[in-house]
mmCIF file of C-alpha atoms in Angstrom:
data_model
loop_
_atom_site.group_PDB
_atom_site.id
_atom_site.type_symbol
_atom_site.label_atom_id
_atom_site.label_comp_id
_atom_site.label_asym_id
_atom_site.label_seq_id
_atom_site.Cartn_x
_atom_site.Cartn_y
_atom_site.Cartn_z
ATOM 1 C CA MET A 1 0.006 -0.001 0.002
ATOM 2 C CA LEU A 2 1.201 3.468 -0.900
ATOM 3 C CA ASP A 3 1.809 5.751 2.091
ATOM 4 C CA LEU A 4 3.028 9.246 1.268
ATOM 5 C CA ASP A 5 3.557 12.374 3.301
ATOM 6 C CA LYS A 6 3.085 15.949 2.103
ATOM 7 C CA LYS A 7 6.663 16.408 0.930
ATOM 8 C CA GLN A 8 6.554 13.227 -1.160
ATOM 9 C CA ILE A 9 3.145 14.174 -2.602
ATOM 10 C CA MET A 10 4.350 17.631 -3.621
ATOM 11 C CA ALA A 11 7.404 16.106 -5.335
ATOM 12 C CA LEU A 12 5.129 13.832 -7.416
ATOM 13 C CA PHE A 13 2.538 16.475 -8.252
ATOM 14 C CA ASP A 14 2.141 17.480 -11.905
ATOM 15 C CA PHE A 15 -0.110 20.506 -12.462
ATOM 16 C CA ASP A 16 -1.070 19.718 -16.049
ATOM 17 C CA ALA A 17 -1.923 16.070 -15.307
ATOM 18 C CA ALA A 18 -3.990 17.028 -12.268
ATOM 19 C CA THR A 19 -5.816 19.765 -14.184
ATOM 20 C CA LYS A 20 -6.757 17.377 -16.990
ATOM 21 C CA ARG A 21 -8.065 14.796 -14.517
ATOM 22 C CA ILE A 22 -10.044 17.387 -12.548
ATOM 23 C CA LYS A 23 -11.631 18.782 -15.713
ATOM 24 C CA ASN A 24 -12.646 15.258 -16.745
ATOM 25 C CA ALA A 25 -13.991 14.633 -13.228
ATOM 26 C CA TYR A 26 -16.307 17.647 -13.465
ATOM 27 C CA VAL A 27 -17.593 16.340 -16.794
ATOM 28 C CA ALA A 28 -18.119 12.855 -15.363
ATOM 29 C CA SER A 29 -20.003 14.308 -12.398
ATOM 30 C CA ALA A 30 -22.321 16.356 -14.616
ATOM 31 C CA GLN A 31 -22.996 13.261 -16.744
ATOM 32 C CA GLY A 32 -24.024 11.225 -13.700
ATOM 33 C CA GLU A 33 -20.971 8.988 -13.720
ATOM 34 C CA VAL A 34 -19.873 9.738 -10.167
ATOM 35 C CA GLN A 35 -21.189 8.035 -7.066
ATOM 36 C CA THR A 36 -20.953 10.585 -4.267
ATOM 37 C CA GLY A 37 -21.682 10.055 -0.586
ATOM 38 C CA ASP A 38 -23.410 12.684 1.514
ATOM 39 C CA VAL A 39 -20.969 15.250 2.885
ATOM 40 C CA VAL A 40 -20.308 15.089 6.626
ATOM 41 C CA HIS A 41 -19.856 18.503 8.275
ATOM 42 C CA LEU A 42 -18.416 18.970 11.748
ATOM 43 C CA ALA A 43 -18.370 22.493 13.154
ATOM 44 C CA PHE A 44 -16.090 23.795 15.887
ATOM 45 C CA PRO A 45 -17.234 27.412 16.327
ATOM 46 C CA GLU A 46 -15.324 27.874 19.577
ATOM 47 C CA ALA A 47 -12.121 27.188 17.634
ATOM 48 C CA HIS A 48 -13.274 28.931 14.406
ATOM 49 C CA GLY A 49 -12.928 25.615 12.596
ATOM 50 C CA ASP A 50 -14.747 22.992 10.602
ATOM 51 C CA CYS A 51 -14.191 19.554 9.118
ATOM 52 C CA HIS A 52 -15.623 17.983 5.941
ATOM 53 C CA VAL A 53 -15.633 14.298 5.032
ATOM 54 C CA LYS A 54 -16.292 13.568 1.362
ATOM 55 C CA SER A 55 -16.340 10.270 -0.499
ATOM 56 C CA GLY A 56 -16.967 9.031 -3.992
ATOM 57 C CA HIS A 57 -16.153 6.880 -7.004
ATOM 58 C CA ILE A 58 -15.990 7.745 -10.699
ATOM 59 C CA ALA A 59 -17.409 4.947 -12.861
ATOM 60 C CA GLY A 60 -14.664 2.943 -14.527
ATOM 61 C CA THR A 61 -11.843 4.038 -12.222
ATOM 62 C CA ASP A 62 -9.775 1.717 -10.057
ATOM 63 C CA SER A 63 -10.274 3.393 -6.696
ATOM 64 C CA TYR A 64 -12.845 5.057 -4.518
ATOM 65 C CA VAL A 65 -11.682 7.841 -2.243
ATOM 66 C CA ILE A 66 -12.567 9.127 1.190
ATOM 67 C CA LYS A 67 -11.237 12.576 1.996
ATOM 68 C CA ILE A 68 -10.998 14.207 5.414
ATOM 69 C CA ALA A 69 -10.337 17.936 5.299
ATOM 70 C CA SER A 70 -10.334 20.475 8.086
ATOM 71 C CA GLY A 71 -10.036 24.224 8.232
ATOM 72 C CA PHE A 72 -9.149 25.968 11.489
ATOM 73 C CA TYR A 73 -8.971 29.579 10.513
ATOM 74 C CA ASP A 74 -7.230 31.003 13.568
ATOM 75 C CA ASN A 75 -4.250 28.695 13.012
ATOM 76 C CA PRO A 76 -2.120 31.203 11.087
ATOM 77 C CA SER A 77 -1.995 33.393 14.189
ATOM 78 C CA LYS A 78 -0.542 30.350 15.987
ATOM 79 C CA GLY A 79 2.045 29.688 13.302
ATOM 80 C CA LEU A 80 0.050 26.752 11.889
ATOM 81 C CA PRO A 81 -1.580 26.241 8.469
ATOM 82 C CA SER A 82 -5.331 26.702 8.377
ATOM 83 C CA SER A 83 -5.878 23.517 6.310
ATOM 84 C CA ASN A 84 -5.219 19.901 7.206
ATOM 85 C CA GLY A 85 -6.398 16.427 6.329
ATOM 86 C CA MET A 86 -5.693 13.323 4.229
ATOM 87 C CA MET A 87 -6.910 11.278 1.264
ATOM 88 C CA LEU A 88 -7.667 7.562 1.611
ATOM 89 C CA ALA A 89 -7.943 5.429 -1.553
ATOM 90 C CA PHE A 90 -9.404 1.925 -1.716
ATOM 91 C CA SER A 91 -9.715 -0.619 -4.510
ATOM 92 C CA ALA A 92 -13.101 -0.431 -6.205
ATOM 93 C CA THR A 93 -12.935 -4.185 -6.917
ATOM 94 C CA THR A 94 -11.710 -5.621 -3.595
ATOM 95 C CA GLY A 95 -12.082 -2.807 -1.057
ATOM 96 C CA GLU A 96 -8.429 -3.149 -0.070
ATOM 97 C CA PRO A 97 -6.589 0.036 0.969
ATOM 98 C CA VAL A 98 -4.584 1.352 -1.957
ATOM 99 C CA ALA A 99 -3.083 4.591 -0.648
ATOM 100 C CA ILE A 100 -2.860 6.904 2.308
ATOM 101 C CA LEU A 101 -1.942 10.396 1.185
ATOM 102 C CA ARG A 102 -1.083 12.407 4.286
ATOM 103 C CA ASP A 103 -1.200 15.675 2.415
ATOM 104 C CA GLU A 104 -2.117 17.904 5.388
ATOM 105 C CA GLY A 105 -4.834 19.483 3.270
ATOM 106 C CA TRP A 106 -2.487 20.429 0.419
ATOM 107 C CA LEU A 107 -4.279 18.328 -2.209
ATOM 108 C CA THR A 108 -7.626 19.766 -1.161
ATOM 109 C CA ASP A 109 -6.214 23.267 -1.514
ATOM 110 C CA MET A 110 -4.794 22.428 -4.954
ATOM 111 C CA ARG A 111 -7.891 20.718 -6.329
ATOM 112 C CA THR A 112 -10.004 23.660 -5.099
ATOM 113 C CA SER A 113 -7.771 26.219 -6.751
ATOM 114 C CA ILE A 114 -7.551 24.252 -10.009
ATOM 115 C CA GLY A 115 -11.329 23.917 -10.029
ATOM 116 C CA GLY A 116 -11.750 27.651 -9.516
ATOM 117 C CA ALA A 117 -9.257 28.437 -12.257
ATOM 118 C CA LEU A 118 -10.976 26.062 -14.702
ATOM 119 C CA ALA A 119 -14.334 27.702 -13.993
ATOM 120 C CA THR A 120 -12.979 31.246 -14.272
ATOM 121 C CA ARG A 121 -11.226 30.506 -17.556
ATOM 122 C CA ALA A 122 -14.371 28.930 -18.982
ATOM 123 C CA LEU A 123 -16.706 31.824 -18.101
ATOM 124 C CA ALA A 124 -14.740 35.062 -17.970
ATOM 125 C CA ARG A 125 -14.812 37.423 -20.945
ATOM 126 C CA ALA A 126 -12.081 36.845 -23.515
ATOM 127 C CA ASP A 127 -10.639 40.315 -22.735
ATOM 128 C CA ALA A 128 -10.882 40.062 -18.917
ATOM 129 C CA THR A 129 -7.617 40.997 -17.198
ATOM 130 C CA GLU A 130 -8.493 42.800 -13.949
ATOM 131 C CA VAL A 131 -8.840 40.152 -11.238
ATOM 132 C CA LEU A 132 -10.078 41.026 -7.756
ATOM 133 C CA ILE A 133 -9.353 38.363 -5.170
ATOM 134 C CA ILE A 134 -11.257 38.825 -1.923
ATOM 135 C CA GLY A 135 -9.371 37.114 0.864
ATOM 136 C CA ALA A 136 -5.666 36.830 1.573
ATOM 137 C CA GLY A 137 -5.123 33.258 2.742
ATOM 138 C CA ILE A 138 -3.867 30.040 1.183
ATOM 139 C CA GLN A 139 -6.741 29.734 -1.267
ATOM 140 C CA ALA A 140 -6.449 33.340 -2.389
ATOM 141 C CA ARG A 141 -2.818 32.791 -3.313
ATOM 142 C CA LEU A 142 -3.469 29.484 -5.073
ATOM 143 C CA GLN A 143 -6.400 30.863 -7.073
ATOM 144 C CA ALA A 144 -4.091 33.537 -8.466
ATOM 145 C CA VAL A 145 -1.242 31.131 -9.197
ATOM 146 C CA CYS A 146 -3.456 28.506 -10.874
ATOM 147 C CA LEU A 147 -5.393 31.072 -12.909
ATOM 148 C CA ALA A 148 -2.153 32.541 -14.210
ATOM 149 C CA LYS A 149 -0.979 29.058 -15.217
ATOM 150 C CA LEU A 150 -4.226 28.312 -17.068
ATOM 151 C CA MET A 151 -4.362 31.708 -18.793
ATOM 152 C CA PRO A 152 -0.729 32.404 -19.746
ATOM 153 C CA GLU A 153 -1.811 34.310 -22.857
ATOM 154 C CA ARG A 154 -3.255 37.137 -20.738
ATOM 155 C CA ALA A 155 -1.488 39.778 -18.664
ATOM 156 C CA LEU A 156 -3.606 39.345 -15.547
ATOM 157 C CA ASN A 157 -3.543 42.078 -12.918
ATOM 158 C CA PHE A 158 -4.355 40.801 -9.439
ATOM 159 C CA HIS A 159 -5.964 43.117 -6.902
ATOM 160 C CA ILE A 160 -5.968 41.662 -3.377
ATOM 161 C CA TRP A 161 -8.390 42.730 -0.675
ATOM 162 C CA GLY A 162 -8.480 41.192 2.774
ATOM 163 C CA ARG A 163 -9.959 42.022 6.135
ATOM 164 C CA ASN A 164 -6.403 41.683 7.418
ATOM 165 C CA ALA A 165 -4.514 44.430 5.605
ATOM 166 C CA ALA A 166 -1.118 42.991 6.548
ATOM 167 C CA ALA A 167 -2.051 39.620 5.064
ATOM 168 C CA ALA A 168 -3.223 41.302 1.834
ATOM 169 C CA GLU A 169 0.062 43.182 1.611
ATOM 170 C CA ALA A 170 2.065 39.996 2.256
ATOM 171 C CA LEU A 171 0.163 38.068 -0.425
ATOM 172 C CA THR A 172 0.590 40.886 -2.914
ATOM 173 C CA ALA A 173 4.331 40.947 -2.253
ATOM 174 C CA ASP A 174 4.463 37.159 -2.644
ATOM 175 C CA LEU A 175 2.674 37.259 -6.002
ATOM 176 C CA THR A 176 4.843 40.135 -7.221
ATOM 177 C CA ALA A 177 8.001 38.256 -6.224
ATOM 178 C CA ALA A 178 6.737 35.273 -8.225
ATOM 179 C CA GLY A 179 6.447 37.426 -11.341
ATOM 180 C CA HIS A 180 2.752 38.287 -11.258
ATOM 181 C CA SER A 181 1.210 41.733 -11.396
ATOM 182 C CA GLY A 182 -0.263 42.347 -7.946
ATOM 183 C CA GLN A 183 -1.461 45.237 -5.867
ATOM 184 C CA VAL A 184 -3.446 45.724 -2.684
ATOM 185 C CA ALA A 185 -7.057 46.861 -3.113
ATOM 186 C CA LEU A 186 -7.605 49.428 -0.376
ATOM 187 C CA ASP A 187 -11.265 50.164 -1.187
ATOM 188 C CA LEU A 188 -13.293 46.975 -1.693
ATOM 189 C CA ASN A 189 -16.328 48.695 -3.206
ATOM 190 C CA ALA A 190 -14.201 50.548 -5.750
ATOM 191 C CA ALA A 191 -12.333 47.346 -6.620
ATOM 192 C CA VAL A 192 -15.606 45.440 -7.157
ATOM 193 C CA ARG A 193 -16.845 48.168 -9.509
ATOM 194 C CA THR A 194 -13.781 47.936 -11.788
ATOM 195 C CA ALA A 195 -13.083 44.181 -11.731
ATOM 196 C CA ASP A 196 -13.500 41.925 -14.776
ATOM 197 C CA ILE A 197 -13.151 38.834 -12.586
ATOM 198 C CA ILE A 198 -13.971 38.516 -8.885
ATOM 199 C CA ILE A 199 -12.815 35.516 -6.858
ATOM 200 C CA THR A 200 -14.029 35.193 -3.275
ATOM 201 C CA THR A 201 -12.060 32.944 -0.905
ATOM 202 C CA THR A 202 -13.324 33.769 2.590
ATOM 203 C CA THR A 203 -15.231 32.127 5.442
ATOM 204 C CA ALA A 204 -17.838 34.924 5.464
ATOM 205 C CA THR A 205 -21.361 34.312 6.730
ATOM 206 C CA ALA A 206 -22.766 37.542 5.249
ATOM 207 C CA PRO A 207 -22.235 39.296 1.893
ATOM 208 C CA LEU A 208 -18.827 40.895 1.557
ATOM 209 C CA PHE A 209 -20.052 43.812 -0.543
ATOM 210 C CA ALA A 210 -23.345 45.474 -1.443
ATOM 211 C CA ASP A 211 -25.555 44.561 -4.379
ATOM 212 C CA GLY A 212 -25.381 46.815 -7.429
ATOM 213 C CA LEU A 213 -21.588 47.174 -7.508
ATOM 214 C CA VAL A 214 -20.701 44.393 -9.959
ATOM 215 C CA ARG A 215 -20.661 45.783 -13.482
ATOM 216 C CA LYS A 216 -21.977 44.126 -16.634
ATOM 217 C CA GLY A 217 -19.649 41.534 -18.135
ATOM 218 C CA THR A 218 -18.058 40.543 -14.828
ATOM 219 C CA HIS A 219 -17.441 36.945 -13.897
ATOM 220 C CA VAL A 220 -17.535 35.851 -10.239
ATOM 221 C CA THR A 221 -16.097 32.612 -8.848
ATOM 222 C CA ALA A 222 -17.204 32.022 -5.251
ATOM 223 C CA ILE A 223 -15.080 29.528 -3.325
ATOM 224 C CA GLY A 224 -15.789 30.149 0.349
ATOM 225 C CA ALA A 225 -19.363 28.960 1.003
ATOM 226 C CA ASP A 226 -18.927 25.242 1.491
ATOM 227 C CA CYS A 227 -21.176 24.526 4.460
ATOM 228 C CA PRO A 228 -24.523 25.757 5.857
ATOM 229 C CA GLY A 229 -24.586 29.403 6.927
ATOM 230 C CA LYS A 230 -21.691 30.661 4.817
ATOM 231 C CA GLN A 231 -22.307 33.406 2.250
ATOM 232 C CA GLU A 232 -19.979 35.756 0.371
ATOM 233 C CA LEU A 233 -22.166 37.359 -2.325
ATOM 234 C CA PRO A 234 -25.277 39.537 -2.170
ATOM 235 C CA THR A 235 -28.408 37.441 -2.575
ATOM 236 C CA ASP A 236 -29.834 39.798 -5.195
ATOM 237 C CA LEU A 237 -26.632 39.525 -7.264
ATOM 238 C CA VAL A 238 -26.966 35.728 -7.301
ATOM 239 C CA ALA A 239 -30.679 35.893 -8.121
ATOM 240 C CA SER A 240 -30.233 38.350 -11.008
ATOM 241 C CA ALA A 241 -27.100 36.832 -12.585
ATOM 242 C CA SER A 242 -27.239 35.956 -16.277
ATOM 243 C CA LEU A 243 -25.886 32.483 -15.543
ATOM 244 C CA ARG A 244 -25.422 30.502 -12.317
ATOM 245 C CA VAL A 245 -22.981 27.595 -12.485
ATOM 246 C CA CYS A 246 -22.053 25.157 -9.727
ATOM 247 C CA ASP A 247 -20.013 21.990 -9.278
ATOM 248 C CA LEU A 248 -22.886 19.937 -7.871
ATOM 249 C CA ALA A 249 -26.404 21.338 -7.811
ATOM 250 C CA ARG A 250 -27.676 19.549 -4.715
ATOM 251 C CA GLN A 251 -24.696 20.785 -2.693
ATOM 252 C CA SER A 252 -24.743 24.334 -3.982
ATOM 253 C CA LEU A 253 -28.468 24.806 -3.410
ATOM 254 C CA ASN A 254 -28.269 23.184 0.019
ATOM 255 C CA HIS A 255 -25.078 24.522 1.590
ATOM 256 C CA GLY A 256 -23.184 26.498 -1.071
ATOM 257 C CA GLU A 257 -23.243 30.126 -2.179
ATOM 258 C CA PHE A 258 -26.613 29.613 -3.849
ATOM 259 C CA GLN A 259 -28.325 28.321 -0.681
ATOM 260 C CA THR A 260 -29.694 31.726 0.360
ATOM 261 C CA ALA A 261 -31.083 32.632 -3.059
ATOM 262 C CA SER A 262 -32.626 29.166 -3.433
ATOM 263 C CA ARG A 263 -34.533 29.633 -0.184
ATOM 264 C CA VAL A 264 -36.080 32.762 -1.710
ATOM 265 C CA ASN A 265 -36.673 31.063 -5.074
ATOM 266 C CA ALA A 266 -37.004 27.274 -4.896
ATOM 267 C CA ALA A 267 -36.945 27.140 -8.700
ATOM 268 C CA LEU A 268 -33.535 28.873 -8.963
ATOM 269 C CA GLU A 269 -31.887 27.653 -12.159
ATOM 270 C CA VAL A 270 -28.290 26.420 -12.043
ATOM 271 C CA ILE A 271 -26.019 24.566 -14.484
ATOM 272 C CA GLU A 272 -23.298 22.168 -13.379
ATOM 273 C CA LEU A 273 -19.785 23.130 -14.414
ATOM 274 C CA GLY A 274 -19.094 19.825 -16.149
ATOM 275 C CA HIS A 275 -21.713 20.658 -18.790
ATOM 276 C CA ILE A 276 -19.924 23.935 -19.546
ATOM 277 C CA LEU A 277 -16.490 22.282 -19.677
ATOM 278 C CA SER A 278 -17.731 19.526 -22.003
ATOM 279 C CA GLY A 279 -19.430 22.014 -24.296
ATOM 280 C CA SER A 280 -22.808 20.310 -23.924
ATOM 281 C CA GLN A 281 -24.283 23.547 -22.577
ATOM 282 C CA ALA A 282 -23.389 27.144 -23.383
ATOM 283 C CA GLY A 283 -21.542 29.323 -20.908
ATOM 284 C CA ARG A 284 -21.214 33.060 -21.397
ATOM 285 C CA ILE A 285 -23.357 34.196 -24.323
ATOM 286 C CA SER A 286 -22.911 37.977 -24.172
ATOM 287 C CA GLN A 287 -20.086 40.329 -23.256
ATOM 288 C CA ASP A 288 -22.592 41.917 -20.865
ATOM 289 C CA ASP A 289 -23.470 38.720 -19.010
ATOM 290 C CA ILE A 290 -22.791 38.585 -15.280
ATOM 291 C CA THR A 291 -21.806 34.982 -14.617
ATOM 292 C CA ILE A 292 -21.390 33.362 -11.223
ATOM 293 C CA VAL A 293 -19.774 30.045 -10.333
ATOM 294 C CA ASP A 294 -20.299 28.522 -6.905
ATOM 295 C CA LEU A 295 -17.849 25.766 -5.993
ATOM 296 C CA THR A 296 -18.641 23.723 -2.904
ATOM 297 C CA GLY A 297 -16.022 21.089 -3.654
ATOM 298 C CA ILE A 298 -16.932 17.610 -4.859
ATOM 299 C CA ALA A 299 -15.577 14.131 -4.272
ATOM 300 C CA ALA A 300 -14.838 13.761 -7.989
ATOM 301 C CA GLN A 301 -12.075 16.368 -7.626
ATOM 302 C CA ASP A 302 -10.579 14.435 -4.711
ATOM 303 C CA ILE A 303 -10.683 11.189 -6.672
ATOM 304 C CA ALA A 304 -9.050 12.863 -9.653
ATOM 305 C CA ILE A 305 -6.167 14.464 -7.808
ATOM 306 C CA THR A 306 -5.599 11.376 -5.657
ATOM 307 C CA GLN A 307 -5.409 9.171 -8.744
ATOM 308 C CA ALA A 308 -2.990 11.605 -10.341
ATOM 309 C CA ILE A 309 -0.616 11.120 -7.400
ATOM 310 C CA ILE A 310 -1.071 7.325 -7.369
ATOM 311 C CA ASP A 311 -0.297 7.185 -11.101
ATOM 312 C CA ALA A 312 2.748 9.425 -10.675
ATOM 313 C CA ALA A 313 4.056 7.240 -7.827
ATOM 314 C CA ALA A 314 3.571 4.093 -9.952
ATOM 315 C CA SER A 315 5.380 5.704 -12.878
ATOM 316 C CA ALA A 316 8.273 6.807 -10.673
ATOM 317 C CA HIS A 317 8.551 3.314 -9.186
ATOM 318 C CA SER A 318 8.709 1.676 -12.621
ATOM 319 C CA GLU A 319 11.506 3.899 -13.857
#
């Protein structure tokens, strides 16, 4: 049985291979080819933390995966990462353990950021370059890095806003040092008004900005709302968007960014991202469309990125 720690996993990781698998996993999910267990949520409000357990199997693949992921958001102040967890893979034919990937939450962070970047690339305007990232943590950084990798033909300008100004400044400096164009957004409302792309990566439980600020043609990718009670976007913005896209409808409408709007309108229309990525359904139709993607995180992503590491380990062993 394969047993890898975070350092070994990072050494085996291939961005392009993982991105291809994750894209295919979204498509498989939208086509009904993924068996997904109900998500288990554990909340630890006294410690500003939560834990998710996700499980699933993609039809025709060798393994099913159970993922345990936690987020304890005060950890950075203690010198600890906010994310942790592991991936467990089992044979889909015998049930035997195949791999333990003790990634400390790194694979979850990567599959989330790759998913966000895939969605943003698919739905943003062809001339979109001004990217507002709301949040200044791990996911904010990875969303920028992955988006830049997936859209190398564009000169993206990243504007970072965070409740913690020092964290926003540190992230901006980090991105600039890595060769990206980054600057701190001091006025959130002004930054929202001028953004072509907005990516939200917070643990907010109420809208981060007022309705009416997002201009026509903007694309929004919402990452943060992944359990009941979380919300980053104005409800009216979600309700009036030209197109609402999610990774898994039953999750998004139940405990994702779209949960609040769906309580107001039980018939709220959403499209799953896999249909957009496969081309079976249209994405952005007009330059004036306001498009919103809500990503709650699905087991198919975990299966895809886990299998990418298992395959890489097998290839390295055979060499």
